[in-house]
Coordinates of C-alpha atoms and ligand atoms in Angstrom, one line a residue:
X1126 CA -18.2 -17.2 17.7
X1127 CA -19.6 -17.3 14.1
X1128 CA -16.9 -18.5 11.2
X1129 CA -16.2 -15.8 8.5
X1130 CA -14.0 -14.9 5.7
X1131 CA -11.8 -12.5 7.6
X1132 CA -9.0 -9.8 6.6
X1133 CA -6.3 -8.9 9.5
X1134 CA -5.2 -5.4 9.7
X1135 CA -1.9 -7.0 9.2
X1136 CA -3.1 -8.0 5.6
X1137 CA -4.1 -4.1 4.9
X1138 CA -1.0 -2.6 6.4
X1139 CA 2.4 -4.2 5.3
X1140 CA 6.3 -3.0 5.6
X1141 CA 7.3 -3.0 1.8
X1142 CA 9.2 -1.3 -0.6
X1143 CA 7.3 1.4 -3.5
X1144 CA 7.0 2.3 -5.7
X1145 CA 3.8 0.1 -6.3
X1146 CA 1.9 -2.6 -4.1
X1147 CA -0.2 -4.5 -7.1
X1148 CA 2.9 -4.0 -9.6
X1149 CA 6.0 -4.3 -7.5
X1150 CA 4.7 -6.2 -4.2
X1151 CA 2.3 -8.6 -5.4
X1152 CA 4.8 -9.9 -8.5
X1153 CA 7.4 -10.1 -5.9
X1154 CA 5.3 -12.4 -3.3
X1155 CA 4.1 -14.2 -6.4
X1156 CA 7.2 -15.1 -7.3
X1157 CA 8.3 -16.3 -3.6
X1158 CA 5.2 -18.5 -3.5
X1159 CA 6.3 -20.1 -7.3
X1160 CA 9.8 -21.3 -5.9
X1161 CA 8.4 -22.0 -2.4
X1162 CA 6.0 -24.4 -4.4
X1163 CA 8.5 -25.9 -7.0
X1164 CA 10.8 -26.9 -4.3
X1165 CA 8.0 -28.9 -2.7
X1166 CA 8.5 -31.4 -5.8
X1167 CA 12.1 -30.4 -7.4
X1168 CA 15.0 -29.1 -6.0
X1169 CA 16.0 -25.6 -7.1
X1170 CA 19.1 -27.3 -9.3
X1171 CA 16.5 -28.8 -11.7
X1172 CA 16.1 -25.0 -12.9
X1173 CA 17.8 -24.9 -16.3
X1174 CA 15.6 -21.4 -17.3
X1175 CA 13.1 -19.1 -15.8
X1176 CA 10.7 -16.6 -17.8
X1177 CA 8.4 -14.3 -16.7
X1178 CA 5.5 -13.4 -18.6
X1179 CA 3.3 -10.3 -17.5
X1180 CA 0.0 -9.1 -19.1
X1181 CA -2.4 -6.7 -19.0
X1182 CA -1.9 -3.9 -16.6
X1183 CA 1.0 -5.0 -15.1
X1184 CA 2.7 -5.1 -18.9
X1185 CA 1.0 -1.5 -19.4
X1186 CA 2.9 0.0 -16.7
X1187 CA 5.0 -2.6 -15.1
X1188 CA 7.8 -1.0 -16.2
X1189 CA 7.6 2.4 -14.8
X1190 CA 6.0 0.7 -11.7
X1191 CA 9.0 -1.7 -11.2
X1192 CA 7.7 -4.6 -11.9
X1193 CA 10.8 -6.1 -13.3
X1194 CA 12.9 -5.1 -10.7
X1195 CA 10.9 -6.8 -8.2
X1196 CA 10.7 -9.7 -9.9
X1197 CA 14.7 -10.2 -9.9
X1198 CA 14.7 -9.3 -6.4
X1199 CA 12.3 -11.5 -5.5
X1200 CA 14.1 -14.5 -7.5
X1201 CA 17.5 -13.5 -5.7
X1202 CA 15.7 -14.1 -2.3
X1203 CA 15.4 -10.6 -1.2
X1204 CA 12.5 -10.2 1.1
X1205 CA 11.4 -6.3 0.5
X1206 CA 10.3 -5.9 4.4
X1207 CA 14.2 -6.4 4.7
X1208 CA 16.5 -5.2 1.9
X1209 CA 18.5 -2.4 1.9
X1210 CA 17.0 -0.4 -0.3
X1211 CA 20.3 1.5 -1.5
X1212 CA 21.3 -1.6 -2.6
X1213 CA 18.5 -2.8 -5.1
X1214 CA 19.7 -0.3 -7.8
X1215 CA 23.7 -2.1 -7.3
X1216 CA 21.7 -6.3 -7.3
X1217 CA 19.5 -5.2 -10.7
X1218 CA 23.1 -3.9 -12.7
X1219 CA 24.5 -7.0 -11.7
X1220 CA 21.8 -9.3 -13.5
X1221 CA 21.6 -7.4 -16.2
X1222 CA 25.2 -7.1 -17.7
X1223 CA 26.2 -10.6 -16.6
X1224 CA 23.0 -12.0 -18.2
X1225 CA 22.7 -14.6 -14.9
X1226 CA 20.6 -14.6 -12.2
X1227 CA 21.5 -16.9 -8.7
X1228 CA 17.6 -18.2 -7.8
X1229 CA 17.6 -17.3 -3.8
X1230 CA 21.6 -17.0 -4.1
X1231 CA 21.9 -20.5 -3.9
X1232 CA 21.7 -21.7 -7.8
X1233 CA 23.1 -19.5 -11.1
X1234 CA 21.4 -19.9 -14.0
X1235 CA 21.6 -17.8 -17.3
X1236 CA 19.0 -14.6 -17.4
X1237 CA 18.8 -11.8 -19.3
X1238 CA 15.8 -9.6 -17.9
X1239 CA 15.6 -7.6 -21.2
X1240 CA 14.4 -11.4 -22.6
X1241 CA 13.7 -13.6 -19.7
X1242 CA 11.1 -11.0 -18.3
X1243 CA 8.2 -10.3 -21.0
X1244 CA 5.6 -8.2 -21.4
X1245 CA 2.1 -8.9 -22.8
X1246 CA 0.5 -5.4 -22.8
X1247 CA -1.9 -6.1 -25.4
X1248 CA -3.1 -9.7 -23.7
X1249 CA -5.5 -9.8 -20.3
X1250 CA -5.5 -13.3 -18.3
X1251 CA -8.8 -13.6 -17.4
X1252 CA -9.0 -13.1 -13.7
X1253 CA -7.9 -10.1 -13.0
X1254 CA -6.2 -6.9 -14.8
X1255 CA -2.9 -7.9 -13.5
X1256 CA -1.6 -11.3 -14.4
X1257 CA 1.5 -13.0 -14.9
X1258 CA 2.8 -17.0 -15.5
X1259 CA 6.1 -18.6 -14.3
X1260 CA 7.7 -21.3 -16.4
X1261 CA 10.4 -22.7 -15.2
X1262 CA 12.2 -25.1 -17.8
X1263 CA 13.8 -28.0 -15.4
X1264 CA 16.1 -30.6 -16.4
X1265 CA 15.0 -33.9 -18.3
X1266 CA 13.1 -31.6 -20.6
X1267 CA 9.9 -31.0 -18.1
X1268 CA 8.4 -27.5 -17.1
X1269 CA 6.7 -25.8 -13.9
X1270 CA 4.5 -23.2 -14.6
X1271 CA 1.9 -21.4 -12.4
X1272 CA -0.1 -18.5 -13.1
X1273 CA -1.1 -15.7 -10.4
X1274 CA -2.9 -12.5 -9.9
X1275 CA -1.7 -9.6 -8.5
X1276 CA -4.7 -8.3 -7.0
X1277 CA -4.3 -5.0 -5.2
X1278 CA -2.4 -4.0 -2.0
X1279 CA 0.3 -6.6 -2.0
X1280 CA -2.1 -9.5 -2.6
X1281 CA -1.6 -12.3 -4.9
X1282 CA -4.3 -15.4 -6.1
X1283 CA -3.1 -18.2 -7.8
X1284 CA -4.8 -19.2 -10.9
X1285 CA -7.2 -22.2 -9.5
X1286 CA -8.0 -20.7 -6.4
X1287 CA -9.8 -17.7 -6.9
X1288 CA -12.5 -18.5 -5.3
X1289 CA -10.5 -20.1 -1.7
X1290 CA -7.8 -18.0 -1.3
X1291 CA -9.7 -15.8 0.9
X1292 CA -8.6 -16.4 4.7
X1293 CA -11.0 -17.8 6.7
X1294 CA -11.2 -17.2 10.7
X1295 CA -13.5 -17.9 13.6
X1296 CA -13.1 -14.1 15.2
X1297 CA -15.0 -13.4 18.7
X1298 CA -16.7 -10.2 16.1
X1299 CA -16.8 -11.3 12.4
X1300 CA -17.6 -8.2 10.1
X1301 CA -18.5 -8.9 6.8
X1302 CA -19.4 -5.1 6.1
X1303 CA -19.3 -1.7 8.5
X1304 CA -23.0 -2.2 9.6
X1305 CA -21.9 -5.3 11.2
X1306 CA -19.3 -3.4 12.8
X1307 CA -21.3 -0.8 14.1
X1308 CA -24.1 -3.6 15.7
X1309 CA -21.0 -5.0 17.4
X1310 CA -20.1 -1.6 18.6
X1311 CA -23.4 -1.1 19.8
X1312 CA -23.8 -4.3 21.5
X1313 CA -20.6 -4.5 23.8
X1314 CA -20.0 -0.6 23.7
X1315 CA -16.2 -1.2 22.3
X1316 CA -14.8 1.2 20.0
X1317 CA -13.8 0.2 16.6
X1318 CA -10.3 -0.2 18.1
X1319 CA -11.4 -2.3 20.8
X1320 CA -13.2 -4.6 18.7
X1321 CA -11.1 -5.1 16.1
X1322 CA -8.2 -5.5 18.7
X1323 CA -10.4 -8.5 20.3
X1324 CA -10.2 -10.0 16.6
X1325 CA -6.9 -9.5 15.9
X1326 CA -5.8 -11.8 18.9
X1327 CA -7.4 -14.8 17.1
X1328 CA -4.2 -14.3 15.0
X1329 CA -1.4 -12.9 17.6
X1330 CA -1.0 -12.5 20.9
X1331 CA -1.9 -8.8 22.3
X1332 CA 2.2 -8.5 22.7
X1333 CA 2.4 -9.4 19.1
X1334 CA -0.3 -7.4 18.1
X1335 CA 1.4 -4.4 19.6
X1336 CA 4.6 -4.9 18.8
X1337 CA 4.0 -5.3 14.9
X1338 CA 1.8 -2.6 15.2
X1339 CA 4.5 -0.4 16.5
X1340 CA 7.0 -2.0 14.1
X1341 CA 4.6 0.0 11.4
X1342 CA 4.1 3.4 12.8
X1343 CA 8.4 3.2 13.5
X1344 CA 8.3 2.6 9.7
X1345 CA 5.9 5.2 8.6
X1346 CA 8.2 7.8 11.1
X1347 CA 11.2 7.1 9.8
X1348 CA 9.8 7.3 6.0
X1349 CA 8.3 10.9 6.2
X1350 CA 11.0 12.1 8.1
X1351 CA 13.6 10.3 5.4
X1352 CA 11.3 12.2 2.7
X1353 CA 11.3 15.9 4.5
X1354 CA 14.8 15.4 4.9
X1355 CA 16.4 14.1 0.9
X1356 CA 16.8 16.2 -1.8
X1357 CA 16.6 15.4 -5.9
X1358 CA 15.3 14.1 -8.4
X1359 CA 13.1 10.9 -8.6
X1360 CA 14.6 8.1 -10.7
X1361 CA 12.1 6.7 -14.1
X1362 CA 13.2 9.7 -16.2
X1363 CA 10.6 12.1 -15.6
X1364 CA 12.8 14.2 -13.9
X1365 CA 10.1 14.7 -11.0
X1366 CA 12.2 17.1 -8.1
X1367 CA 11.1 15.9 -4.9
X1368 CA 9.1 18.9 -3.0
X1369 CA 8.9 17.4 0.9
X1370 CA 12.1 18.9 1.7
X1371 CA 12.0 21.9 0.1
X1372 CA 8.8 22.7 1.6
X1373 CA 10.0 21.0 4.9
X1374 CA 13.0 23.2 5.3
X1375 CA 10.3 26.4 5.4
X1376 CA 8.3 24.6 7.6
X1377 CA 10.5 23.5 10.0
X1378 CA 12.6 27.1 10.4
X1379 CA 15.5 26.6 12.7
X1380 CA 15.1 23.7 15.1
X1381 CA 17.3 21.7 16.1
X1382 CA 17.1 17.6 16.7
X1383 CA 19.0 14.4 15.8
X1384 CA 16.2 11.6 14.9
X1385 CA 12.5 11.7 14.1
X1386 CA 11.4 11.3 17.7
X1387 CA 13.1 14.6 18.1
X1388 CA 12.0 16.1 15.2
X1389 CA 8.4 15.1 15.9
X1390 CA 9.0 17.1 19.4
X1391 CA 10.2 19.8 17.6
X1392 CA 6.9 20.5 15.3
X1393 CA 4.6 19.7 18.3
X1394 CA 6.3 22.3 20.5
X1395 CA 6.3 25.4 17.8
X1396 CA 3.1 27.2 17.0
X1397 CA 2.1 27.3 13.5
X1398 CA -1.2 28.9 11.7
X1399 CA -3.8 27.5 9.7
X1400 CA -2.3 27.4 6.1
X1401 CA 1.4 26.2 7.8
X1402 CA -0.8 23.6 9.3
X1403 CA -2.1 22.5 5.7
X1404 CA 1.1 22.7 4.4
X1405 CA 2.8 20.1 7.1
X1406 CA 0.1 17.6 6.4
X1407 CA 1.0 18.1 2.8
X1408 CA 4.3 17.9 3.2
X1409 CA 4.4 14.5 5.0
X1410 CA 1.9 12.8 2.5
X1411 CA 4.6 13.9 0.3
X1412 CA 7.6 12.9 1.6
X1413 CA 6.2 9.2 2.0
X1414 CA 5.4 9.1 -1.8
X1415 CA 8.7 10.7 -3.0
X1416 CA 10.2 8.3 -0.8
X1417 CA 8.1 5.2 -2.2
X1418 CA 8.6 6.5 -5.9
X1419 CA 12.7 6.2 -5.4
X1420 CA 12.1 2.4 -4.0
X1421 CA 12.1 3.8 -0.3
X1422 CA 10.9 1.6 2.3
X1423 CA 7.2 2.3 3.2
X1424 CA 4.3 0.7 4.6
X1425 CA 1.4 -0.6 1.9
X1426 CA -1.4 1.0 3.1
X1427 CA -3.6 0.2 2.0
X1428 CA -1.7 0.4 -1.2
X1429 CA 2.0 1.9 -2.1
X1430 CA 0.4 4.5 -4.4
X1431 CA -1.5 5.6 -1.3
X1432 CA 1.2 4.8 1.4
X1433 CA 1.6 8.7 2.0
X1434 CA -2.2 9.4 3.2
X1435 CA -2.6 7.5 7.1
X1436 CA 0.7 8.6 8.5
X1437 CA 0.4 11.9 7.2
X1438 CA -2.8 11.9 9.1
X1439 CA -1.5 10.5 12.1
X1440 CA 1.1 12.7 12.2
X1441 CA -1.6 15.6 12.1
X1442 CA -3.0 13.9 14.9
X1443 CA 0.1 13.2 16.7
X1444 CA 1.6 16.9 16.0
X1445 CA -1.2 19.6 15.7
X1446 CA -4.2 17.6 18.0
X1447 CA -2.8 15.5 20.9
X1448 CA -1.4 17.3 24.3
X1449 CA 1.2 14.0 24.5
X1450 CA 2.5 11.4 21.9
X1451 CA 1.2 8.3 23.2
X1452 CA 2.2 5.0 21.8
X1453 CA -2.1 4.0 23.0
X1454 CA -3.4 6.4 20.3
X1455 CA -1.1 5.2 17.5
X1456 CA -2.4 1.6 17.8
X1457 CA -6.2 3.1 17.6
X1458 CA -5.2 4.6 14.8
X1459 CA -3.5 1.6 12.9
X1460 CA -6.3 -0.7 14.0
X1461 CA -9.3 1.8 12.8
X1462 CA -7.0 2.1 9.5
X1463 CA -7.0 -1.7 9.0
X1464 CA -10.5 -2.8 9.7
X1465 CA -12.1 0.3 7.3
X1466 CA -9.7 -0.5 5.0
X1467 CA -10.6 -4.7 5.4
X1468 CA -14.2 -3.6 4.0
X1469 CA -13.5 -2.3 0.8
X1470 CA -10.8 -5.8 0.0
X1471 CA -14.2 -7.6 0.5
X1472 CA -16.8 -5.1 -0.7
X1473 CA -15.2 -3.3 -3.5
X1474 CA -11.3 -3.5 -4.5
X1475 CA -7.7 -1.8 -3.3
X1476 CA -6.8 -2.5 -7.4
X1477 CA -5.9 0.2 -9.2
X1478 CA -6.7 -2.2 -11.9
X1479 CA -9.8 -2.6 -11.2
X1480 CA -11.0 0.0 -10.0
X1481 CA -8.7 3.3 -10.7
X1482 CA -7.4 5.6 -8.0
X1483 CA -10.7 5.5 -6.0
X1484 CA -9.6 2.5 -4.8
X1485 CA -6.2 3.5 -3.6
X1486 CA -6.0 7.4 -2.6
X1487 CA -10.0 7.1 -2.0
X1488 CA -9.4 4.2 -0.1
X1489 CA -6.4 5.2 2.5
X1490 CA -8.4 8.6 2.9
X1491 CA -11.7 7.0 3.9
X1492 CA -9.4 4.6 6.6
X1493 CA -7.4 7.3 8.0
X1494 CA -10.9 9.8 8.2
X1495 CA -12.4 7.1 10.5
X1496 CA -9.3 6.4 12.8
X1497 CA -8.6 10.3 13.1
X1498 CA -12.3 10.5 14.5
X1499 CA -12.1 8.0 16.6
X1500 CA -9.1 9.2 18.1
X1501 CA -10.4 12.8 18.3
X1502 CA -13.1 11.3 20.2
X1503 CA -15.7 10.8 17.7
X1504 CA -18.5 7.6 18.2
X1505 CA -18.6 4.8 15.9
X1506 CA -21.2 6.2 13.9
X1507 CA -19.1 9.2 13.3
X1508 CA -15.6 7.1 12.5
X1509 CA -17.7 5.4 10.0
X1510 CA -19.6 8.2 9.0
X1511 CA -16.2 10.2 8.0
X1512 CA -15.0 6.9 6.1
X1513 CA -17.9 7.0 3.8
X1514 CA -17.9 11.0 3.7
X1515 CA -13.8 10.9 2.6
X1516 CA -14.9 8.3 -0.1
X1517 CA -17.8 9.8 -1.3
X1518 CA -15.6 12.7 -3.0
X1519 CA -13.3 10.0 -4.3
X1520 CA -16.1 8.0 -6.1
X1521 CA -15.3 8.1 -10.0
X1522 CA -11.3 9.1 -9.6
X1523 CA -9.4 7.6 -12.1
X1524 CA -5.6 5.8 -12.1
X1525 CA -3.9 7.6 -15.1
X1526 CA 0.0 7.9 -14.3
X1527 CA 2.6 10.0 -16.4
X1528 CA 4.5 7.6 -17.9
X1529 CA 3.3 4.6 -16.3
X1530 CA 5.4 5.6 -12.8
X1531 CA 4.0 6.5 -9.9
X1532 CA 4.8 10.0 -9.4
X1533 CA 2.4 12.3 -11.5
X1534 CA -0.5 12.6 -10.3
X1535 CA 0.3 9.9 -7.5
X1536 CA 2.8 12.1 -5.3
X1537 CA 0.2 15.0 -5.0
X1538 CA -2.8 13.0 -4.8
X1539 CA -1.7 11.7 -1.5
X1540 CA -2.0 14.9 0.1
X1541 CA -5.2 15.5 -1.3
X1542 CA -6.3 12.4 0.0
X1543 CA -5.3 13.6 3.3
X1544 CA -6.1 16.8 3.6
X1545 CA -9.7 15.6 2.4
X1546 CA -9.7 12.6 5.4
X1547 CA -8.9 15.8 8.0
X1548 CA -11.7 17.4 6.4
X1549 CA -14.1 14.6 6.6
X1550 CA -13.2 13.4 9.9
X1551 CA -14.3 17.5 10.7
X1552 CA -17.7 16.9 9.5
X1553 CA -18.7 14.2 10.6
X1554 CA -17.3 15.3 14.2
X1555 CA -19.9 18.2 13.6
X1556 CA -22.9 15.9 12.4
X1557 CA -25.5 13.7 13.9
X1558 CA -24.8 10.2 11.8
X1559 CA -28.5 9.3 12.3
X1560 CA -29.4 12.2 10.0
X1561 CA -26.8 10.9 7.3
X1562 CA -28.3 10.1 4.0
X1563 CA -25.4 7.6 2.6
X1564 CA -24.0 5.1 4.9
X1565 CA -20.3 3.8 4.6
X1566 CA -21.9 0.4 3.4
X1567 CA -23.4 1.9 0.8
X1568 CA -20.7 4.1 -0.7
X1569 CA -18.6 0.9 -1.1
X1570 CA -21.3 -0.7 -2.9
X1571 CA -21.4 2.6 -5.0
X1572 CA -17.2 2.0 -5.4
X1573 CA -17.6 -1.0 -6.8
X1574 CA -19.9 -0.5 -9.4
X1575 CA -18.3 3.2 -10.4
X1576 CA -15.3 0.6 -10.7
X1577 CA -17.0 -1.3 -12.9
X1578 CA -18.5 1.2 -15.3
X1579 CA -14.9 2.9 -15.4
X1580 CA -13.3 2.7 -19.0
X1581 CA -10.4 0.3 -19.0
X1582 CA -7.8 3.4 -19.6
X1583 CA -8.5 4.8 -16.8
X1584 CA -7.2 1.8 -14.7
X1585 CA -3.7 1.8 -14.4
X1586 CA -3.2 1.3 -17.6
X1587 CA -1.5 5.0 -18.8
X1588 CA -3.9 5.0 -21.9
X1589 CA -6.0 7.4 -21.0
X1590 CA -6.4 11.0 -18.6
X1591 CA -3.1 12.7 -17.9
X1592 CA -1.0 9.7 -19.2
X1593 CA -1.9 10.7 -22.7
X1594 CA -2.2 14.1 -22.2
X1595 CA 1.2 15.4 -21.2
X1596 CA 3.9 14.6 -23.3
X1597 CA 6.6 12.6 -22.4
X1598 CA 10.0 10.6 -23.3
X1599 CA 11.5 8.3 -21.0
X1600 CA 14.8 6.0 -21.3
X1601 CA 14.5 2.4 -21.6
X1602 CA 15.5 1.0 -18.3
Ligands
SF4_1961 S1 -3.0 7.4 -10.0 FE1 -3.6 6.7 -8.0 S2 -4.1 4.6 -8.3 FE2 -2.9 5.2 -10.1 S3 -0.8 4.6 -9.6 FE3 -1.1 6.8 -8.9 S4 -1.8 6.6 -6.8 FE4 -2.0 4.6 -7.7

């Protein structure tokens, strides 16, 4: 057993809440960690004032993204795997008109967001696109600030340990890049889910490990089918009509069921073409992202932006492929998803900030075109060989939201993204990976650097692309 710098598929996939893993997630865990921190050397009653200072990206578009709502949610002690989301809108009011916040409902002090919560957008911290400081003002006239970075999919680096705040593991197969996979592969003849479910249990027990594992793919269910099944208009003032259900209710015709299990049943028992198969795949990427674009509950995977793409996948897999739902092929899937998506954290980026919408909607689709070949029946070589394929026509797509929310392009991109992953996942099912020119290794490599040649206003930053072209006027919130 070698000791590596290791990623857990838990750290890829995450329960959360949208509309936005590096601008909603990452603010909110930053925050968790500043009190957990200031209350290992004050008590929370020192607290006279709180501000929050954001810059860079996250001021650009934090506000359509929900930054500032996270961040009161997060100093209220709401944990977003948790809350219930029809109550965020009811928590936010409150703290707004009475101008006071209670830090983890335990100790009031005054806070008016529209002041206490400011935004830099002209100002970059130097780390990373999305940055933000806490200062806490305590009694006897002394402060606590900290500084983090919200770096992509829900993960957050404190200013002073960017360089160690990568977790370290001794795994029975460390992976440092898909090659290394595939010699491991080769070596003990595991499939990619095998393998990666032997590393995993350095972390969890194998109940654990299924169990969470489960606990996301129930998530996932229960947020398509909330999507195909809720009507409107998505909050931010764009005035986006959600689509899923619309194009659900055609879809699904006249069955009948009372929960998703059911309704899963349902779809796998009818008979549906070509083009009504297209259309379910893009109907559940879209219910996901309608779903995370009103604050629904959804998993991060590998960011919220992208949340729609794996289980719209696997529930192509699960609906139009398999002969029997089977809780064994959901796991594969999840644990293929996590370890593909694990390369690009440590290769490339999942930061829309860094690296524009290649590194979220190109990044979900190259994890779910692996674990769909796998679970179609596909070798190593070929799961691998359909992540870089899915990728490959990602390279160079820019982040440019309408409006700085994440609805336009991000609601239809997912099923793009998915769509594309089927299609990928089809080729390389067809191909001889030994005769591929570009290997999965290499097209991250290739990510990175497109990433870094990308103008600035093309990541996530609405100053550029279809956020300047098409006009707009939205309502202070
Ligand atoms: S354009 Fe892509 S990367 Fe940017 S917010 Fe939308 S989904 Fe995320």
């Amino acid at each position: 057993m070698a000791s590596a710098e290791q990623i857990s598929v838990f750290d890829i996939l995450k329960i959360g809440i949208g509309p936005s893993s590096s601008h909603t997630m990452g603010p909110w865990r930053a925050i968790q960690r500043f009190l957990r921190e200031l209350q290992e050397h004050h008590s929370l009653g020192e607290i006279v004032a709180l501000q929050v200072h954001l810059y860079g990206s996250l001021a650009k578009t934090g506000k359509g993204h929900g930054t500032d709502k996270a961040i009161l949610l997060s100093l209220i002690g709401e944990e977003p795997e948790t809350i219930e989301t029809q109550t965020i809108a009811s928590k936010i009011d409150q703290i707004k008109i009475q101008k006071k916040i209670s830090l983890l409902s335990k100790h009031p002090i005054p806070f008016d967001p529209a002041v206490d919560v400011v935004f830099h957008p002209q100002e970059v911290l130097p780390y990373h696109p999305n940055g933000m400081k806490v200062i806490a003002h305590l009694s006897h006239r002394q402060e606590w600030e900290r500084t983090y970075y919200s770096v992509g999919g829900g993960f957050v680096v404190k200013e002073g340990e960017e360089t160690t705040a990568i977790q370290s593991a001794s795994l029975p197969f460390p992976c440092h890049q898909p090659q290394d996979l595939l010699s491991h592969c080769m070596a003990t003849g595991h499939s990619i889910a095998q393998l990666v479910w032997e590393n995993e249990t350095v972390w969890r027990k194998p109940d654990a490990i299924r169990k969470n594992l489960l606990e996301i793919w129930e998530v996932m269910k229960d947020c398509v089918y909330r999507g195909c099944h809720t009507k409107g208009t998505l909050p931010g003032g764009l005035q986006t009509v959600r689509r899923a259900p619309h194009m659900h209710e055609k879809l699904i015709r006249d069955k009948h069921y009372q929960n998703a299990n059911e309704w899963i049943h349902s779809i796998r028992q009818a008979t549906y073409n070509f083009q009504e198969t297209l259309k379910w795949i893009s109907c559940f990427a879209l219910a996901v992202n309608e779903e995370n674009a009103a604050f629904g509950r959804v998993v991060t995977a590998p960011t919220n932006g992208a949340a729609g793409v794996i289980p719209a996948v696997l529930l192509y897999d699960l609906c139009f492929c398999q002969k029997e739902v089977d809780e064994e092929r959901i796991i594969r899937f999840l644990l293929v998803c996590g370890e593909i998506g694990s390369y690009y954290k440590k290769g490339a980026t999942i930061s829309a900030a860094m690296g524009g919408c290649q590194a979220e909607i190109g990044v979900s689709s190259s994890m779910a075109a692996a674990a769909l070949t796998e679970n179609l029946g596909g070798s190593v070589a070929q799961a691998l060989m359909a992540a870089e394929i899915a990728m490959e026509h990602h390279l160079g797509m820019t982040c440019d939201p309408v409006g700085g929310l994440v609805q336009i392009p991000c609601i239809e991109r997912n099923s793009m993204g998915a769509i594309k992953a089927v299609t990928a996942s089809q080729l390389a099912l067809e191909s001889n990976p030994q005769e591929a020119k570009v290997s999965l290794d290499k097209v991250i490599q290739v990510m990175w650097e497109t990433a870094q040649d990308m103008n600035t206003k093309y990541k996530e930053t609405s100053e550029g692309g279809l956020a300047t072209n098409i006009p707009v006027s939205l309502p202070e919130c």
